[in-house]
CSV table of C-alpha atoms in Angstrom, one decimal:
chain,number,residue,atom,x,y,z
E,22,MET,CA,-36.5,5.0,-5.0
E,23,SER,CA,-39.5,2.3,-4.4
E,24,LYS,CA,-38.2,-1.2,-4.3
E,25,LEU,CA,-37.3,-3.2,-7.6
E,26,THR,CA,-39.7,-5.5,-9.7
E,27,PRO,CA,-38.0,-8.7,-10.3
E,28,ARG,CA,-37.4,-7.7,-13.9
E,29,GLN,CA,-35.3,-4.6,-12.6
E,30,VAL,CA,-33.4,-6.7,-10.5
E,31,ALA,CA,-32.5,-9.0,-13.0
E,32,ILE,CA,-31.6,-5.7,-15.3
E,33,CYS,CA,-29.6,-4.5,-12.3
E,34,LEU,CA,-27.4,-8.0,-12.3
E,35,ALA,CA,-27.2,-7.3,-16.1
E,36,VAL,CA,-25.3,-4.0,-15.5
E,37,ILE,CA,-23.3,-5.5,-12.9
E,38,LEU,CA,-21.8,-8.3,-15.1
E,39,ALA,CA,-21.7,-5.8,-18.1
E,40,PHE,CA,-19.4,-3.2,-15.6
E,41,LEU,CA,-17.0,-6.4,-15.1
E,42,VAL,CA,-16.6,-7.1,-18.8
E,43,PRO,CA,-13.7,-5.1,-19.3
E,44,TYR,CA,-11.9,-6.0,-16.3
E,45,THR,CA,-12.3,-9.9,-16.9
E,46,VAL,CA,-13.0,-11.6,-20.6
E,47,GLY,CA,-12.5,-8.2,-22.0
E,48,TRP,CA,-9.3,-7.3,-20.2
E,49,ALA,CA,-7.2,-7.4,-23.9
E,50,TRP,CA,-9.8,-5.2,-25.7
E,51,GLY,CA,-9.3,-1.6,-26.7
E,52,TRP,CA,-10.1,1.7,-25.3
E,53,TRP,CA,-13.7,1.1,-26.6
E,54,LYS,CA,-14.4,-1.4,-24.0
E,55,PHE,CA,-15.5,1.0,-21.8
E,56,ALA,CA,-16.9,3.3,-23.9
E,57,GLY,CA,-19.3,0.4,-25.0
E,58,THR,CA,-19.8,-0.4,-21.5
E,59,THR,CA,-21.2,2.6,-20.4
E,60,THR,CA,-23.1,2.8,-23.5
E,61,LEU,CA,-24.9,-0.4,-22.2
E,62,ILE,CA,-25.0,0.2,-18.5
E,63,VAL,CA,-27.0,3.4,-19.2
E,64,LEU,CA,-29.1,1.7,-22.1
E,65,LEU,CA,-29.7,-1.3,-19.7
E,66,TRP,CA,-31.0,0.7,-16.7
E,67,ARG,CA,-33.0,3.3,-18.8
E,68,TRP,CA,-34.8,0.0,-19.9
E,69,ALA,CA,-35.5,-0.7,-16.2
E,70,ARG,CA,-36.2,2.9,-14.9
E,71,PRO,CA,-36.9,5.0,-17.9
E,72,GLU,CA,-38.2,8.1,-16.0
E,73,ASP,CA,-35.2,8.0,-13.2
E,74,PHE,CA,-32.6,6.1,-14.9
E,75,THR,CA,-30.2,9.4,-14.8
E,76,ALA,CA,-30.9,10.1,-11.2
E,77,ASP,CA,-30.3,6.7,-10.1
E,78,LEU,CA,-26.9,6.5,-12.1
E,79,GLY,CA,-26.0,10.2,-10.7
E,80,ILE,CA,-25.7,11.6,-14.3
E,81,ARG,CA,-28.3,14.2,-14.5
E,82,VAL,CA,-26.6,17.1,-16.3
E,83,ARG,CA,-27.6,20.3,-13.9
E,84,ARG,CA,-25.4,23.5,-14.2
E,85,THR,CA,-24.2,23.0,-10.7
E,86,ASP,CA,-22.8,19.8,-11.0
E,87,LEU,CA,-21.2,20.5,-14.3
E,88,MET,CA,-19.5,23.5,-12.7
E,89,LEU,CA,-18.4,21.3,-9.8
E,90,ALA,CA,-16.9,18.6,-12.1
E,91,ILE,CA,-15.0,21.3,-14.1
E,92,SER,CA,-13.5,23.0,-11.0
E,93,THR,CA,-12.6,19.4,-9.3
E,94,LEU,CA,-11.4,18.0,-12.1
E,95,LEU,CA,-8.7,21.1,-12.8
E,96,VAL,CA,-7.8,21.1,-8.7
E,97,VAL,CA,-7.1,17.6,-8.5
E,98,GLY,CA,-5.3,17.2,-12.1
E,99,ILE,CA,-3.3,20.1,-10.6
E,100,CYS,CA,-2.8,18.8,-7.3
E,101,ALA,CA,-2.1,14.9,-8.3
E,102,GLY,CA,0.5,16.3,-11.3
E,103,LEU,CA,2.9,17.8,-8.3
E,104,LEU,CA,2.2,15.5,-5.8
E,105,ILE,CA,2.4,11.8,-7.8
E,106,PRO,CA,5.9,12.6,-9.4
E,107,VAL,CA,7.6,13.5,-6.2
E,108,ILE,CA,6.6,10.3,-4.5
E,109,LEU,CA,7.7,7.7,-7.2
E,110,ARG,CA,11.0,9.9,-7.7
E,111,GLN,CA,11.4,9.5,-3.7
E,112,HIS,CA,11.7,5.7,-4.7
E,113,GLY,CA,14.1,6.1,-7.4
E,114,TYR,CA,11.9,6.5,-10.5
E,115,VAL,CA,11.6,9.2,-13.5
E,116,PRO,CA,9.2,10.0,-15.9
E,117,GLY,CA,9.4,7.7,-18.8
E,118,HIS,CA,7.3,7.6,-22.5
E,119,THR,CA,3.8,9.0,-22.2
E,120,ASN,CA,1.0,6.5,-22.3
E,121,PRO,CA,-0.8,5.8,-25.9
E,122,LEU,CA,-3.6,7.9,-26.8
E,123,TRP,CA,-5.9,4.7,-26.1
E,124,MET,CA,-5.4,4.8,-22.4
E,125,PHE,CA,-6.6,8.9,-22.5
E,126,LEU,CA,-9.7,8.1,-24.0
E,127,ALA,CA,-10.3,5.0,-21.8
E,128,LEU,CA,-9.9,6.9,-18.6
E,129,PRO,CA,-13.0,8.9,-18.6
E,130,PHE,CA,-15.3,5.9,-19.4
E,131,GLN,CA,-13.8,3.6,-17.0
E,132,THR,CA,-13.9,5.9,-14.0
E,133,LEU,CA,-17.4,6.8,-15.2
E,134,ASN,CA,-18.0,3.0,-15.2
E,135,GLU,CA,-17.3,2.9,-11.5
E,136,GLU,CA,-19.1,5.7,-10.3
E,137,MET,CA,-22.4,4.9,-12.0
E,138,VAL,CA,-22.4,1.4,-10.6
E,139,LEU,CA,-20.3,1.1,-7.6
E,140,ARG,CA,-21.3,4.5,-6.3
E,141,ALA,CA,-24.9,5.8,-7.7
E,142,LEU,CA,-26.5,2.9,-8.5
E,143,LEU,CA,-25.8,0.2,-5.6
E,144,LEU,CA,-26.3,3.2,-3.1
E,145,THR,CA,-30.0,4.0,-4.5
E,146,VAL,CA,-30.7,0.2,-4.9
E,147,LEU,CA,-29.5,-0.5,-1.8
E,148,ALA,CA,-31.0,1.8,0.2
E,149,ASN,CA,-34.5,0.3,0.4
E,150,ILE,CA,-32.4,-2.7,2.2
E,151,LEU,CA,-30.0,-0.8,4.5
E,152,LYS,CA,-31.9,2.4,5.6
E,153,ILE,CA,-29.2,3.5,7.9
E,154,ARG,CA,-27.5,5.3,5.3
E,155,ILE,CA,-23.7,5.8,7.0
E,156,LEU,CA,-23.5,1.6,7.2
E,157,LEU,CA,-24.7,1.3,3.6
E,158,SER,CA,-21.7,4.0,2.6
E,159,ILE,CA,-19.3,2.2,4.8
E,160,GLY,CA,-20.6,-1.0,3.3
E,161,LEU,CA,-20.0,0.1,-0.4
E,162,ALA,CA,-16.5,1.5,0.2
E,163,GLY,CA,-15.7,-1.8,1.5
E,164,LEU,CA,-16.8,-3.4,-1.4
E,165,PHE,CA,-15.2,-1.0,-3.6
E,166,ALA,CA,-11.8,-1.8,-2.0
E,167,LEU,CA,-12.8,-5.5,-2.1
E,168,VAL,CA,-13.0,-4.7,-6.1
E,169,HIS,CA,-9.7,-3.5,-6.3
E,170,LEU,CA,-8.1,-6.1,-4.2
E,171,VAL,CA,-9.8,-9.3,-6.2
E,172,LEU,CA,-9.0,-7.4,-9.9
E,173,TYR,CA,-5.2,-6.6,-9.1
E,174,ARG,CA,-4.8,-9.7,-7.3
E,175,PHE,CA,-6.7,-12.2,-9.7
E,176,GLY,CA,-6.4,-10.2,-13.1
E,177,PRO,CA,-3.4,-8.7,-14.9
E,178,PRO,CA,-0.9,-7.7,-13.1
E,179,HIS,CA,-1.5,-10.0,-10.2
E,180,THR,CA,-0.6,-8.0,-7.5
E,181,ALA,CA,-1.3,-8.1,-4.0
E,182,LEU,CA,-2.4,-4.6,-2.7
E,183,SER,CA,-0.9,-3.2,0.4
E,184,LEU,CA,-3.0,-2.9,3.5
E,185,GLN,CA,-2.2,1.2,3.1
E,186,ALA,CA,-3.1,1.2,-0.4
E,187,LEU,CA,-6.6,-0.3,0.6
E,188,THR,CA,-7.3,1.7,3.2
E,189,VAL,CA,-6.8,5.0,0.5
E,190,VAL,CA,-9.4,2.8,-1.6
E,191,PHE,CA,-11.8,2.3,1.3
E,192,LEU,CA,-11.3,6.1,2.6
E,193,VAL,CA,-12.0,7.5,-0.7
E,194,GLY,CA,-14.8,5.2,-1.6
E,195,PHE,CA,-16.5,6.1,1.5
E,196,ALA,CA,-15.8,10.1,0.7
E,197,PHE,CA,-17.5,9.6,-2.9
E,198,ASN,CA,-20.5,7.9,-1.5
E,199,GLU,CA,-20.9,10.8,1.1
E,200,PHE,CA,-20.6,13.2,-1.6
E,201,PHE,CA,-23.1,11.6,-4.1
E,202,GLN,CA,-25.9,11.4,-1.0
E,203,ALA,CA,-24.9,14.9,-0.4
E,204,THR,CA,-25.5,16.1,-3.9
E,205,GLY,CA,-27.5,13.4,-5.8
E,206,SER,CA,-24.8,13.8,-8.4
E,207,ILE,CA,-21.6,11.6,-9.5
E,208,ALA,CA,-20.1,15.2,-10.7
E,209,ILE,CA,-17.4,15.4,-7.6
E,210,PRO,CA,-16.6,11.5,-6.9
E,211,TRP,CA,-16.3,11.2,-10.9
E,212,ALA,CA,-13.8,14.5,-11.3
E,213,ILE,CA,-11.8,13.3,-8.1
E,214,HIS,CA,-11.3,9.7,-10.0
E,215,LEU,CA,-10.7,11.1,-13.2
E,216,GLY,CA,-8.2,13.7,-12.2
E,217,TRP,CA,-6.2,11.6,-10.0
E,218,ASN,CA,-6.3,8.3,-12.8
E,219,LEU,CA,-5.3,10.9,-15.6
E,220,THR,CA,-2.1,11.7,-13.8
E,221,ARG,CA,-1.3,8.3,-12.1
E,222,PHE,CA,-1.8,6.3,-15.6
E,223,GLY,CA,-0.8,8.9,-17.7
E,224,ARG,CA,2.7,7.9,-18.6
E,225,ASP,CA,5.8,5.2,-17.5
E,226,TRP,CA,7.9,5.3,-15.0
E,227,ILE,CA,11.3,4.1,-15.3
E,228,GLY,CA,13.5,2.7,-12.7
E,229,GLN,CA,16.9,4.7,-12.4
E,230,GLY,CA,20.2,2.6,-13.4
E,231,THR,CA,17.9,-0.1,-14.8
E,232,ALA,CA,16.3,-0.6,-17.9
E,233,GLY,CA,12.4,-1.6,-16.1
E,234,THR,CA,9.6,0.4,-16.1
E,235,LEU,CA,7.6,0.5,-12.7
E,236,GLU,CA,5.0,-2.4,-12.6
E,237,GLN,CA,1.3,-1.7,-12.4
E,238,GLY,CA,0.2,-2.9,-9.1
E,239,ARG,CA,3.3,-2.1,-7.4
E,240,ASP,CA,2.9,1.9,-8.5
E,241,PHE,CA,-0.5,1.4,-6.5
E,242,ASN,CA,1.5,0.5,-3.6
E,243,LEU,CA,3.9,3.3,-3.7
E,244,VAL,CA,1.6,6.0,-4.5
E,245,GLU,CA,-2.0,5.1,-2.9
E,246,GLY,CA,0.0,3.6,-0.2
E,247,ASN,CA,2.1,6.8,0.9
E,248,PRO,CA,1.3,8.4,3.9
E,249,TRP,CA,0.7,11.8,2.5
E,250,VAL,CA,-2.1,10.1,0.0
E,251,ILE,CA,-3.6,8.5,3.4
E,252,LEU,CA,-3.8,12.3,4.6
E,253,LEU,CA,-5.5,13.4,1.9
E,254,ALA,CA,-8.1,10.3,1.9
E,255,VAL,CA,-8.7,11.5,5.6
E,256,ALA,CA,-9.3,15.2,4.7
E,257,LEU,CA,-11.2,14.2,1.9
E,258,VAL,CA,-13.5,12.3,4.0
E,259,LEU,CA,-14.2,14.9,6.5
E,260,ILE,CA,-15.1,17.5,3.7
E,261,ALA,CA,-17.2,14.9,1.9
E,262,SER,CA,-19.0,13.9,5.5
E,263,ALA,CA,-19.4,17.6,6.6
E,264,ALA,CA,-21.2,18.1,2.8
E,265,ARG,CA,-23.6,15.3,3.5
E,266,PHE,CA,-24.6,16.4,7.0
E,267,ARG,CA,-25.3,20.3,5.8
E,268,ARG,CA,-27.9,18.9,3.5
E,269,LEU,CA,-29.5,16.4,5.8
E,270,PRO,CA,-32.8,17.8,8.0
E,271,GLN,CA,-31.7,17.9,11.9
E,272,ARG,CA,-34.9,15.6,12.3
E,273,VAL,CA,-33.1,12.5,10.7
E,274,CYS,CA,-29.3,13.2,11.9
E,275,ALA,CA,-30.3,11.1,14.9
E,276,GLY,CA,-31.0,7.9,12.7
E,277,ILE,CA,-27.6,8.3,10.3
């Protein structure tokens, strides 16, 4: 990608601000806040780079990417559906009511926004500044973890995420970055992200012997901070790194 013009830089900043709206001033809006933001992000970046906006956002629709997204979504959804209830039951929580339909309508767009902006767009734009791609991937994984830390701590539910949970977010963010750089698509990261979140936020969890539900934020520390989830995140990093290096020409590996 060529260096951005001042106009494109301004639009990029507008995209980032649009991405943040649902998590700040639009927190109480309905599910459509994420769908509307998705539309705005795509339109803004199409205005900035009309010929390359789908590649920059990682949303080119190719048959291989579509098949990868579908298969990954199924595998992750099944695995999350088996693992997450086991983790929460170990802490004394049982399934409660299924969450409202708006939650399931919001999640595809919420995860898509994160992958388009925090993954594809920033990796593409910042590649002009930081030439060593592995450092860029690590840096943006750190940003991915920082965004989660700030949004959970200073927005609802005002919960401090544990070091273990943030470690998982960092590792997963790094793996997602590697998948994008290996494939040029957010198909795999988006499918993993969505498959996991559909289970994570699909229902309430009730503490046995109490009338209270498991608070958002605390559930993040229990699930994402679980040792088995940490091991899965490490395995995901190894798989993504192998996929990335397999696609690299031998002559450039030394510079990575």
